Coordinates of C-alpha atoms and ligand atoms in Angstrom, one line a residue:
M30 CA 31.4 10.9 5.8
R31 CA 28.8 8.8 7.3
I32 CA 28.8 7.9 11.0
I33 CA 27.6 4.4 10.9
G34 CA 25.5 3.3 13.9
L35 CA 25.4 6.8 15.5
S36 CA 21.7 7.2 15.0
C37 CA 20.9 4.0 17.0
F38 CA 23.4 4.9 19.6
I39 CA 21.8 8.4 20.0
V40 CA 18.3 7.1 20.1
F41 CA 19.3 4.5 22.8
L42 CA 20.8 7.3 24.8
F43 CA 18.3 10.0 24.6
G44 CA 15.1 8.6 23.1
C45 CA 13.9 9.7 19.7
T46 CA 12.2 13.1 19.1
A47 CA 12.8 13.1 15.4
A48 CA 10.1 12.7 12.8
P49 CA 11.7 11.2 9.7
S50 CA 9.3 11.3 6.8
T51 CA 8.7 8.6 4.3
Q52 CA 6.7 10.7 1.9
T53 CA 7.9 11.9 -1.4
E54 CA 5.0 14.3 -2.1
S55 CA 4.4 17.6 -0.7
E56 CA 5.1 17.8 3.0
Y57 CA 5.3 20.3 5.7
A58 CA 7.2 20.3 9.0
V59 CA 7.9 21.9 12.2
A60 CA 10.6 21.6 14.8
M61 CA 9.4 23.5 17.8
P62 CA 10.5 24.1 21.4
D63 CA 7.3 22.6 22.8
E64 CA 4.3 20.4 22.0
F65 CA 1.8 23.3 22.2
A66 CA 3.5 25.5 19.5
A67 CA 4.0 22.4 17.4
Q68 CA 0.3 21.7 17.4
V69 CA -0.7 25.2 16.7
A70 CA 1.8 25.6 13.8
L71 CA 0.6 22.2 12.3
D72 CA -3.2 23.3 12.6
V73 CA -2.4 26.5 10.9
M74 CA -0.7 24.9 7.9
A75 CA -3.4 22.1 7.7
E76 CA -5.8 25.0 7.3
G77 CA -3.9 26.5 4.4
G78 CA -1.6 28.8 6.2
N79 CA 2.0 29.3 5.0
A80 CA 5.2 29.2 7.1
I81 CA 4.8 32.7 8.1
D82 CA 1.3 32.2 9.4
A83 CA 2.6 29.1 11.4
A84 CA 5.5 31.2 12.8
I85 CA 3.3 34.0 14.0
A86 CA 0.9 31.6 15.6
A87 CA 3.9 29.6 17.2
Q88 CA 5.5 32.9 18.5
F89 CA 2.3 34.0 20.3
T90 CA 1.8 30.5 21.7
L91 CA 5.3 30.2 23.0
A92 CA 4.6 33.5 25.0
V93 CA 2.1 31.5 26.9
T94 CA 3.5 27.9 27.1
Y95 CA 7.3 28.6 27.2
P96 CA 7.7 31.7 29.4
E97 CA 11.4 31.1 29.8
A98 CA 12.0 32.4 26.4
G99 CA 8.9 32.6 24.3
N100 CA 7.5 36.1 24.5
I101 CA 5.7 39.2 23.6
G102 CA 8.0 41.3 25.9
G103 CA 11.2 40.5 24.0
G104 CA 12.4 40.3 20.5
G105 CA 14.0 38.3 17.8
F106 CA 15.1 37.6 14.2
M107 CA 13.3 35.6 11.5
T108 CA 15.0 34.3 8.5
I109 CA 12.7 33.7 5.7
Y110 CA 12.6 32.0 2.3
M111 CA 9.3 32.7 0.6
D112 CA 8.4 32.3 -3.0
N113 CA 12.0 31.7 -3.9
A114 CA 13.2 34.9 -2.4
T115 CA 15.2 35.5 0.8
D116 CA 14.3 38.1 3.5
F117 CA 15.1 38.8 7.0
L118 CA 13.0 40.5 9.8
D119 CA 14.7 42.2 12.7
Y120 CA 12.5 42.7 15.7
R121 CA 15.3 43.0 18.2
E122 CA 14.5 45.2 21.3
M123 CA 15.9 48.8 21.2
A124 CA 17.3 50.8 24.1
P125 CA 14.8 53.4 25.5
A126 CA 15.4 57.1 24.8
T127 CA 16.7 57.8 28.1
A128 CA 19.3 54.9 28.0
S129 CA 22.9 56.1 28.2
R130 CA 26.3 54.6 27.8
D131 CA 27.2 54.5 31.6
M132 CA 23.7 53.7 32.8
Y133 CA 24.9 50.3 34.5
L134 CA 28.1 51.8 36.1
D135 CA 28.2 52.7 39.7
D136 CA 30.2 55.7 41.3
N137 CA 33.5 53.9 41.0
G138 CA 32.9 53.2 37.3
D139 CA 32.3 49.5 37.9
V140 CA 29.5 47.6 36.1
H141 CA 26.7 47.0 38.5
P142 CA 26.4 43.2 38.8
T143 CA 22.7 42.8 38.2
D144 CA 21.0 46.0 37.0
S145 CA 21.3 45.0 33.4
L146 CA 20.1 41.4 34.1
F147 CA 17.3 41.8 36.5
G148 CA 14.3 44.0 37.0
A149 CA 12.6 46.7 34.9
K150 CA 15.8 48.7 34.3
A151 CA 17.2 45.7 32.4
S152 CA 14.5 45.8 29.7
G153 CA 14.8 47.2 26.1
I154 CA 11.8 48.2 24.1
P155 CA 9.9 45.0 23.2
G156 CA 9.8 44.2 19.4
T157 CA 8.0 41.0 19.1
V158 CA 4.4 42.2 18.5
A159 CA 5.8 44.8 15.8
G160 CA 7.7 42.0 14.3
M161 CA 4.8 39.6 14.0
W162 CA 2.6 42.4 12.7
Q163 CA 5.3 43.3 9.9
A164 CA 5.6 39.7 9.0
H165 CA 1.8 39.4 8.7
Q166 CA 1.4 42.4 6.6
K167 CA 4.1 41.3 4.2
Y168 CA 3.6 37.6 3.8
A169 CA 0.7 36.0 5.6
K170 CA -2.4 34.2 4.2
L171 CA -4.6 33.8 7.3
P172 CA -6.2 36.6 9.3
W173 CA -4.2 38.1 12.2
A174 CA -6.9 37.3 14.7
R175 CA -6.9 33.5 13.5
L176 CA -3.1 33.5 14.2
V177 CA -3.3 35.1 17.7
Q178 CA -6.3 33.2 18.9
P179 CA -4.7 29.8 19.8
A180 CA -2.2 31.6 22.3
L181 CA -5.2 33.6 23.7
T182 CA -7.2 30.4 24.2
L183 CA -4.1 28.7 25.9
A184 CA -3.7 31.7 28.3
E185 CA -7.5 32.0 29.0
E186 CA -8.4 28.4 29.4
G187 CA -5.0 27.2 30.6
F188 CA -2.6 24.3 29.6
R189 CA -1.3 21.4 31.7
V190 CA 2.3 22.4 32.9
P191 CA 5.0 20.1 31.6
E192 CA 7.3 18.8 34.2
K193 CA 10.4 20.3 32.7
L194 CA 8.7 23.9 32.8
A195 CA 7.6 23.3 36.3
G196 CA 11.1 22.3 37.3
R197 CA 12.6 25.4 35.7
V198 CA 10.0 27.8 37.4
S199 CA 10.8 26.3 40.8
R200 CA 14.5 26.4 40.3
Y201 CA 14.3 30.0 39.2
I202 CA 12.1 30.9 42.3
K203 CA 14.7 29.4 44.5
R204 CA 17.5 31.3 42.8
L205 CA 15.5 34.5 43.4
E206 CA 15.2 33.8 47.1
Q207 CA 18.8 32.8 47.5
R208 CA 19.9 36.1 45.9
G209 CA 17.3 38.2 47.9
R210 CA 15.8 39.6 44.8
E211 CA 12.5 41.2 45.1
S212 CA 10.2 40.2 42.2
N213 CA 6.6 39.5 41.3
F214 CA 7.6 36.4 39.5
S215 CA 6.5 33.8 42.1
D216 CA 2.9 35.7 42.3
Y217 CA 2.4 34.9 38.7
F218 CA 4.1 31.5 38.3
G219 CA 4.9 30.1 41.7
N220 CA 1.8 28.3 43.0
A221 CA 0.2 27.9 39.4
A222 CA 3.0 26.5 37.3
T223 CA 3.3 23.2 39.2
P224 CA 3.6 19.8 37.3
G225 CA 0.4 18.7 35.6
A226 CA -1.6 21.8 37.0
L227 CA -4.0 23.7 34.7
F228 CA -2.2 27.0 34.4
K229 CA -4.3 30.0 33.3
Q230 CA -2.9 33.5 32.8
P231 CA -5.9 35.9 32.8
E232 CA -3.9 39.2 32.5
L233 CA -1.9 37.7 29.5
A234 CA -5.1 36.6 28.0
A235 CA -6.4 40.2 28.2
T236 CA -3.3 41.6 26.6
L237 CA -3.5 38.9 23.8
T238 CA -7.2 39.9 23.3
R239 CA -6.1 43.5 22.8
I240 CA -3.4 42.4 20.3
R241 CA -5.8 40.1 18.5
D242 CA -8.4 43.0 18.2
H243 CA -6.2 46.0 17.6
G244 CA -2.9 44.7 16.2
L245 CA 0.0 47.0 17.0
A246 CA -2.1 49.4 18.9
G247 CA -3.1 46.6 21.2
F248 CA 0.4 46.5 22.5
Y249 CA 2.3 49.8 21.8
S250 CA -0.6 52.1 22.9
G251 CA -3.6 51.9 25.1
E252 CA -4.1 49.7 28.0
T253 CA -1.1 47.4 27.5
A254 CA 1.3 50.3 26.9
D255 CA -0.2 52.0 30.1
H256 CA 0.6 48.9 32.1
I257 CA 4.2 48.7 30.8
V258 CA 4.9 52.4 31.6
E259 CA 3.2 52.3 34.9
F260 CA 5.4 49.2 35.9
M261 CA 8.5 51.0 34.6
Q262 CA 7.8 54.2 36.5
A263 CA 7.2 52.2 39.7
N264 CA 10.3 50.0 39.4
G265 CA 13.1 52.2 38.0
G266 CA 12.7 51.3 34.3
L267 CA 13.1 53.5 31.5
I268 CA 10.4 52.6 28.8
S269 CA 8.1 55.4 28.2
H270 CA 4.9 55.8 26.0
E271 CA 7.0 57.6 23.5
D272 CA 9.5 54.8 23.2
L273 CA 6.7 52.2 22.7
S274 CA 5.2 54.2 19.9
N275 CA 8.7 54.8 18.4
Y276 CA 9.6 51.0 18.3
V277 CA 10.1 49.7 14.7
A278 CA 10.8 46.3 13.4
K279 CA 13.0 46.4 10.3
W280 CA 13.3 44.4 7.1
R281 CA 16.9 43.8 6.5
T282 CA 19.0 42.0 3.8
P283 CA 20.1 38.7 5.1
I284 CA 23.7 37.5 4.9
T285 CA 23.9 35.0 2.1
F286 CA 26.9 33.1 1.0
N287 CA 28.0 30.0 -0.8
W288 CA 29.4 27.0 1.1
R289 CA 30.3 23.8 -0.6
G290 CA 27.7 24.4 -3.3
Y291 CA 24.9 25.3 -0.8
E292 CA 23.5 28.8 -0.3
I293 CA 23.3 29.8 3.3
I294 CA 20.9 32.4 4.3
T295 CA 21.5 33.7 7.9
S296 CA 21.2 36.7 10.2
P297 CA 22.9 40.1 9.5
P298 CA 23.8 42.7 12.1
P299 CA 22.5 43.6 14.7
S300 CA 23.1 39.8 15.0
S301 CA 26.7 38.8 15.1
G302 CA 25.6 35.3 14.3
G303 CA 25.6 35.3 10.3
I304 CA 29.0 36.8 10.0
A305 CA 30.4 34.5 12.7
V306 CA 28.9 31.4 10.9
A307 CA 30.3 32.5 7.5
Q308 CA 33.7 33.0 9.1
W309 CA 33.5 29.8 11.0
L310 CA 32.7 27.6 8.2
G311 CA 35.1 29.6 5.9
M312 CA 38.0 29.1 8.2
V313 CA 37.3 25.3 8.8
D314 CA 37.1 24.7 5.1
A315 CA 40.3 26.7 4.4
V316 CA 42.2 24.5 6.8
V317 CA 40.5 21.2 5.6
S318 CA 41.3 21.9 2.0
N319 CA 45.0 22.0 2.9
N320 CA 45.2 19.4 5.6
G321 CA 42.1 17.1 5.2
L322 CA 39.1 16.7 7.5
P323 CA 40.0 15.3 11.0
P324 CA 37.8 12.4 12.1
Y325 CA 34.4 13.6 13.6
N326 CA 34.6 14.8 17.1
S327 CA 38.1 13.9 17.5
G328 CA 40.5 16.0 19.6
H329 CA 42.1 17.3 16.2
Y330 CA 38.6 18.4 14.9
L331 CA 37.5 20.1 18.2
H332 CA 40.9 22.0 18.2
L333 CA 40.6 22.9 14.7
V334 CA 37.0 24.3 15.2
S335 CA 38.1 26.1 18.4
E336 CA 41.0 27.8 16.8
A337 CA 38.7 29.2 14.1
G338 CA 36.2 30.2 16.8
K339 CA 38.9 32.2 18.7
R340 CA 39.2 34.4 15.6
V341 CA 35.4 34.6 15.1
F342 CA 34.9 36.0 18.6
A343 CA 37.9 38.5 18.5
D344 CA 36.2 40.1 15.4
R345 CA 32.8 40.0 17.0
A346 CA 34.0 42.0 20.0
E347 CA 35.6 44.7 17.9
Y348 CA 33.4 45.2 14.7
L349 CA 29.9 44.2 15.5
G350 CA 26.9 46.2 16.7
D351 CA 23.7 47.8 15.4
P352 CA 24.4 48.8 11.7
D353 CA 22.0 51.8 12.2
F354 CA 24.6 53.2 14.6
F355 CA 27.8 51.8 13.7
T356 CA 29.4 51.0 10.4
V357 CA 29.9 47.2 10.5
P358 CA 32.6 46.2 8.0
Q359 CA 30.3 43.3 6.8
T360 CA 31.7 42.9 3.3
Q361 CA 35.4 42.8 4.5
L362 CA 34.4 40.4 7.4
V363 CA 32.8 37.8 5.1
D364 CA 35.3 38.2 2.3
P365 CA 36.6 34.7 1.5
D366 CA 40.2 36.0 1.1
Y367 CA 40.0 37.7 4.4
I368 CA 38.7 34.4 6.0
A369 CA 41.3 32.3 4.3
K370 CA 44.0 34.7 5.6
R371 CA 42.7 34.5 9.1
A372 CA 42.7 30.7 8.8
Q373 CA 46.4 30.7 7.8
A374 CA 47.4 31.6 11.4
I375 CA 45.5 28.5 12.8
N376 CA 48.1 26.2 14.4
L377 CA 46.9 22.6 14.2
N378 CA 49.2 21.4 16.8
A379 CA 49.0 24.0 19.6
I380 CA 46.7 26.5 21.0
S381 CA 47.3 30.0 19.6
P382 CA 48.0 32.4 22.6
T383 CA 44.8 34.0 23.4
G384 CA 46.4 37.6 23.7
D385 CA 47.8 37.1 20.2
V386 CA 44.5 36.6 18.6
Q387 CA 43.3 40.1 17.8
P388 CA 40.5 41.3 15.7
G389 CA 41.7 41.0 12.2
L390 CA 40.2 43.9 10.8
Y391 CA 36.8 41.7 16.3
E392 CA 24.9 35.9 27.5
S393 CA 21.1 32.0 31.8
E394 CA 21.2 31.1 28.4
D395 CA 17.9 31.0 27.2
T396 CA 16.1 32.2 24.0
T397 CA 14.4 29.8 21.8
H398 CA 14.1 28.8 18.3
F399 CA 11.8 27.1 15.9
S400 CA 12.0 26.0 12.3
I401 CA 9.1 25.7 9.8
V402 CA 8.9 24.3 6.2
D403 CA 5.4 24.7 4.5
K404 CA 4.0 22.5 1.7
W405 CA 5.0 25.1 -0.9
G406 CA 8.7 24.8 0.1
N407 CA 8.8 28.2 1.9
A408 CA 10.8 28.2 5.2
V409 CA 11.1 30.3 8.4
A410 CA 13.8 30.1 10.8
N411 CA 12.9 32.2 13.9
T412 CA 14.8 32.7 17.0
T413 CA 13.4 34.8 19.8
T414 CA 14.5 35.8 23.3
I415 CA 14.0 37.8 26.5
N416 CA 17.6 37.1 27.0
L417 CA 18.2 35.0 30.3
S418 CA 15.7 32.3 31.4
F419 CA 12.5 34.3 32.3
G420 CA 14.1 37.5 31.1
A421 CA 14.4 40.2 33.8
G422 CA 12.4 38.0 36.1
V423 CA 9.6 40.5 36.5
V424 CA 6.1 40.6 35.0
A425 CA 4.6 43.8 33.7
E426 CA 1.7 44.0 36.1
G427 CA -1.6 44.1 34.7
A428 CA -0.3 43.1 31.3
G429 CA 0.8 39.6 32.5
F430 CA 3.9 39.1 30.5
L431 CA 7.6 38.7 31.4
L432 CA 9.9 41.6 30.5
N433 CA 13.2 41.1 28.8
D434 CA 16.8 41.8 30.3
E435 CA 18.3 42.4 26.8
M436 CA 20.1 45.6 27.8
D437 CA 22.8 43.1 29.1
D438 CA 23.6 42.3 25.6
F439 CA 25.1 45.8 25.1
S440 CA 28.7 46.4 26.2
A441 CA 28.1 48.2 29.5
K442 CA 31.8 49.1 29.8
P443 CA 34.5 48.4 27.1
G444 CA 36.3 45.1 27.8
V445 CA 34.0 43.9 30.7
P446 CA 32.3 40.7 29.8
N447 CA 28.5 40.5 29.8
F448 CA 26.7 37.5 31.2
F449 CA 27.8 35.4 28.2
G450 CA 31.5 36.3 28.7
A451 CA 31.4 38.4 25.5
V452 CA 33.2 41.7 25.5
G453 CA 32.7 44.6 23.2
G454 CA 33.5 48.3 22.8
E455 CA 32.3 51.3 20.8
A456 CA 30.4 49.2 18.3
N457 CA 28.2 47.8 20.9
A458 CA 28.0 50.7 23.4
I459 CA 24.6 51.8 24.7
E460 CA 22.8 54.5 22.8
P461 CA 19.2 55.7 22.8
Y462 CA 17.1 53.6 20.3
K463 CA 20.1 51.4 19.4
R464 CA 19.7 47.6 19.2
M465 CA 22.0 45.5 21.3
L466 CA 24.2 43.0 19.5
S467 CA 22.9 39.5 19.4
S468 CA 24.2 36.0 18.7
M469 CA 20.7 34.7 17.4
T470 CA 21.4 33.0 14.1
P471 CA 18.2 31.7 12.5
T472 CA 19.6 30.1 9.3
I473 CA 18.3 28.4 6.2
V474 CA 20.4 26.5 3.7
L475 CA 19.4 26.1 0.1
D476 CA 20.5 23.4 -2.3
D477 CA 19.6 24.4 -5.8
N478 CA 17.2 26.9 -4.7
K479 CA 15.2 24.2 -2.5
I480 CA 15.2 23.9 1.3
K481 CA 18.2 21.7 2.5
L482 CA 18.2 22.7 6.1
V483 CA 16.4 25.1 8.5
T484 CA 18.3 25.4 11.8
G485 CA 18.7 27.5 15.0
S486 CA 19.2 27.3 18.6
P487 CA 19.0 29.3 21.9
G488 CA 22.2 29.7 24.2
G489 CA 23.7 33.2 24.1
T490 CA 27.0 33.2 22.4
T491 CA 27.0 29.3 22.2
I492 CA 24.1 29.8 19.5
I493 CA 26.7 30.5 17.0
S494 CA 28.4 27.2 17.7
S495 CA 25.3 25.2 17.8
V496 CA 24.2 26.6 14.3
T497 CA 27.7 26.1 12.7
L498 CA 27.9 22.5 14.1
S499 CA 24.4 21.7 12.9
I500 CA 25.5 22.7 9.5
L501 CA 28.7 20.9 9.6
N502 CA 27.1 17.8 11.2
T503 CA 24.4 17.5 8.6
L504 CA 26.2 18.6 5.4
L505 CA 29.7 17.8 6.0
F506 CA 29.5 14.7 8.2
D507 CA 26.1 13.5 6.8
L508 CA 24.3 13.1 10.1
S509 CA 20.6 12.9 10.0
A510 CA 18.5 15.5 11.6
E511 CA 18.0 13.5 14.7
E512 CA 21.7 12.7 15.0
A513 CA 22.6 16.3 14.5
V514 CA 20.5 17.7 17.3
N515 CA 21.5 15.1 19.7
S516 CA 25.1 14.5 19.1
P517 CA 27.6 16.3 21.6
R518 CA 28.5 19.9 20.7
F519 CA 31.4 22.2 21.8
H520 CA 32.0 25.9 21.9
H521 CA 35.1 28.1 22.1
Q522 CA 34.8 31.9 22.2
L523 CA 38.3 33.4 22.8
L524 CA 37.5 34.2 26.5
P525 CA 37.7 32.6 28.9
K526 CA 41.2 31.7 27.6
D527 CA 41.6 28.3 26.1
T528 CA 38.4 27.0 27.5
I529 CA 36.2 24.6 25.5
R530 CA 32.7 24.2 26.6
M531 CA 31.4 20.9 25.7
H532 CA 28.3 18.6 26.1
P533 CA 28.8 15.3 28.0
G534 CA 29.4 12.6 25.5
F535 CA 32.8 13.1 24.0
T536 CA 35.2 10.2 24.1
V537 CA 38.0 10.0 26.7
A538 CA 40.5 10.1 23.9
T539 CA 39.1 13.4 22.6
K540 CA 39.2 15.0 26.0
Q541 CA 42.7 13.7 26.9
M542 CA 44.1 15.1 23.8
L543 CA 42.5 18.5 24.4
T544 CA 43.6 18.7 28.1
G545 CA 47.1 17.5 26.9
M546 CA 47.2 20.4 24.5
G547 CA 46.5 22.8 27.4
Y548 CA 42.7 23.4 27.0
T549 CA 40.4 23.7 30.1
L550 CA 37.3 21.7 29.5
D551 CA 34.0 23.0 30.8
E552 CA 31.5 20.1 30.6
R553 CA 28.0 21.8 30.6
R554 CA 25.2 21.3 28.1
F555 CA 24.1 24.4 26.0
G556 CA 21.5 25.1 23.2
D557 CA 18.3 23.4 22.1
L558 CA 18.6 22.8 18.4
H559 CA 15.3 22.6 16.3
V560 CA 16.2 21.5 12.6
I561 CA 14.4 20.5 9.5
L562 CA 16.5 18.6 7.0
Q563 CA 15.7 17.6 3.5
Q564 CA 17.4 14.5 2.1
D565 CA 16.6 12.8 -1.2
G566 CA 13.4 15.0 -1.6
K567 CA 12.1 13.9 1.9
L568 CA 11.9 16.1 5.1
S569 CA 12.9 15.0 8.5
A570 CA 12.6 17.3 11.5
A571 CA 14.1 17.0 15.0
S572 CA 14.2 18.8 18.3
E573 CA 16.8 18.2 20.9
A574 CA 15.9 15.4 23.3
S575 CA 17.2 17.3 26.4
G576 CA 14.5 20.0 25.8
R577 CA 10.8 19.6 25.6
G578 CA 10.7 20.3 21.8
K579 CA 8.4 18.5 19.3
A580 CA 9.3 17.9 15.7
V581 CA 6.8 16.5 13.2
V582 CA 6.6 16.0 9.4
E583 CA 3.1 15.8 7.9
K584 CA 2.0 14.9 4.3
A585 CA 0.0 17.7 2.7
Q586 CA -3.6 17.0 1.8
Ligands
LIG1826 N1 20.0 37.4 24.2 C1 20.8 36.6 23.6 C2 21.3 37.0 22.2 O1 20.5 37.8 21.6 O2 22.3 36.7 21.7

């Protein structure tokens, strides 16, 4: 189905960030959360680097220019299609050795409201530098130092602060003040990250110099490690020298499945995202094959997708956690017969009672994502995070980078929702060196072994909806990359009960139908999609207009 005229309408509403290509020859493309990372990645590929080289350079750049979520103090996932083979890199943070199941409970057994979200105690062992190192060892073409250098230069010489970043910094500082939180955040960002100012980060530049010159050792031992551990010890955090030297990034087998003739390559546990996308698309398909496809973004369509989402999140809460600690029933969860059976209970005319939707076998929302395709047709989908905007809100003093608050992605107490309203139990309980469950879902779709779509988004649990809808919007409803990133999206996750979170922009008729059925509508934006789409042999790339992303397609020389 083609949505006639939607493109023009969206361009009119939001402005155009997309870069449709007219080239039929070899091209490469990026869809990045900011202009700095986009330029760095394009330069790397112009110089003969592949998608992995570009990804490593972009990841380090975002640690400098996109401090809300870009990082060296956090972690992430990278989905890879390289030389016609699939791969997946897990550089998710791990709980420190002295972390324990009840570490965020007070004397009454209640979850402390902020300990897992703010300050040194909220941080897991960072995985980003180990992840980039592993990716470099296995796939890169250009030298490590070449790839770290652009970030280092931006930290040392400074960059002009975009208005949107300055706004986020000043709002964050206000929130810290209102909540009476002690933090060194404003010492690092307060006066310096103002609109248009040249923002230099000398401590971060020194850390990046050590990483450039000594690789892994430049972060996990020596001076950087000393700064991290000293900061932890002075501020109630747990990460020790031993934890840093024990951190490992892991190669895992991605989840791959067939959907409507496409091969979808996506995130395995400790992400919940890949299994969720497989279930979500499968359930929607099962219903559509019996009942037909409701019109795009109609009330019927939102209800159908929400009913499926309810079941996806029931399974997520029960069965998903770090596969190194908990046996995730992955095969059963993505089994087409199981998915079709789950779909049978979907009621197209009424909301299934939330309490009846049990597991069938059961997160500020920041994080950031980028998508890359190189001239050889390799692709990287990379989602990276320090959890909430600006992570734990504290900078590792001396090392100059923000620490993550990823520990909140664990289930601090069975049944008690985390920041993103997600509940969990045994599968995602805190244990030393365990990785916390994630929703990050960097995804690549192949058509006949060639890149069709590279997609991903930030947004806590809403990531799964953004990714699922980007696939449905481009490959089922035939929207362009630009239309797909800017069309309104929605999200339903079992709890809060019968609540659909939705972007502004849905029609009155759609909203009236849903409220008439009993849904509560929570109109708030979420996510920041960055997609690359191949149509008729041509690439187009788009970054959501509400963010500060940049998407570019270049013809290879
Ligand atoms: N911190 C968000 C996620 O990993 O899902």
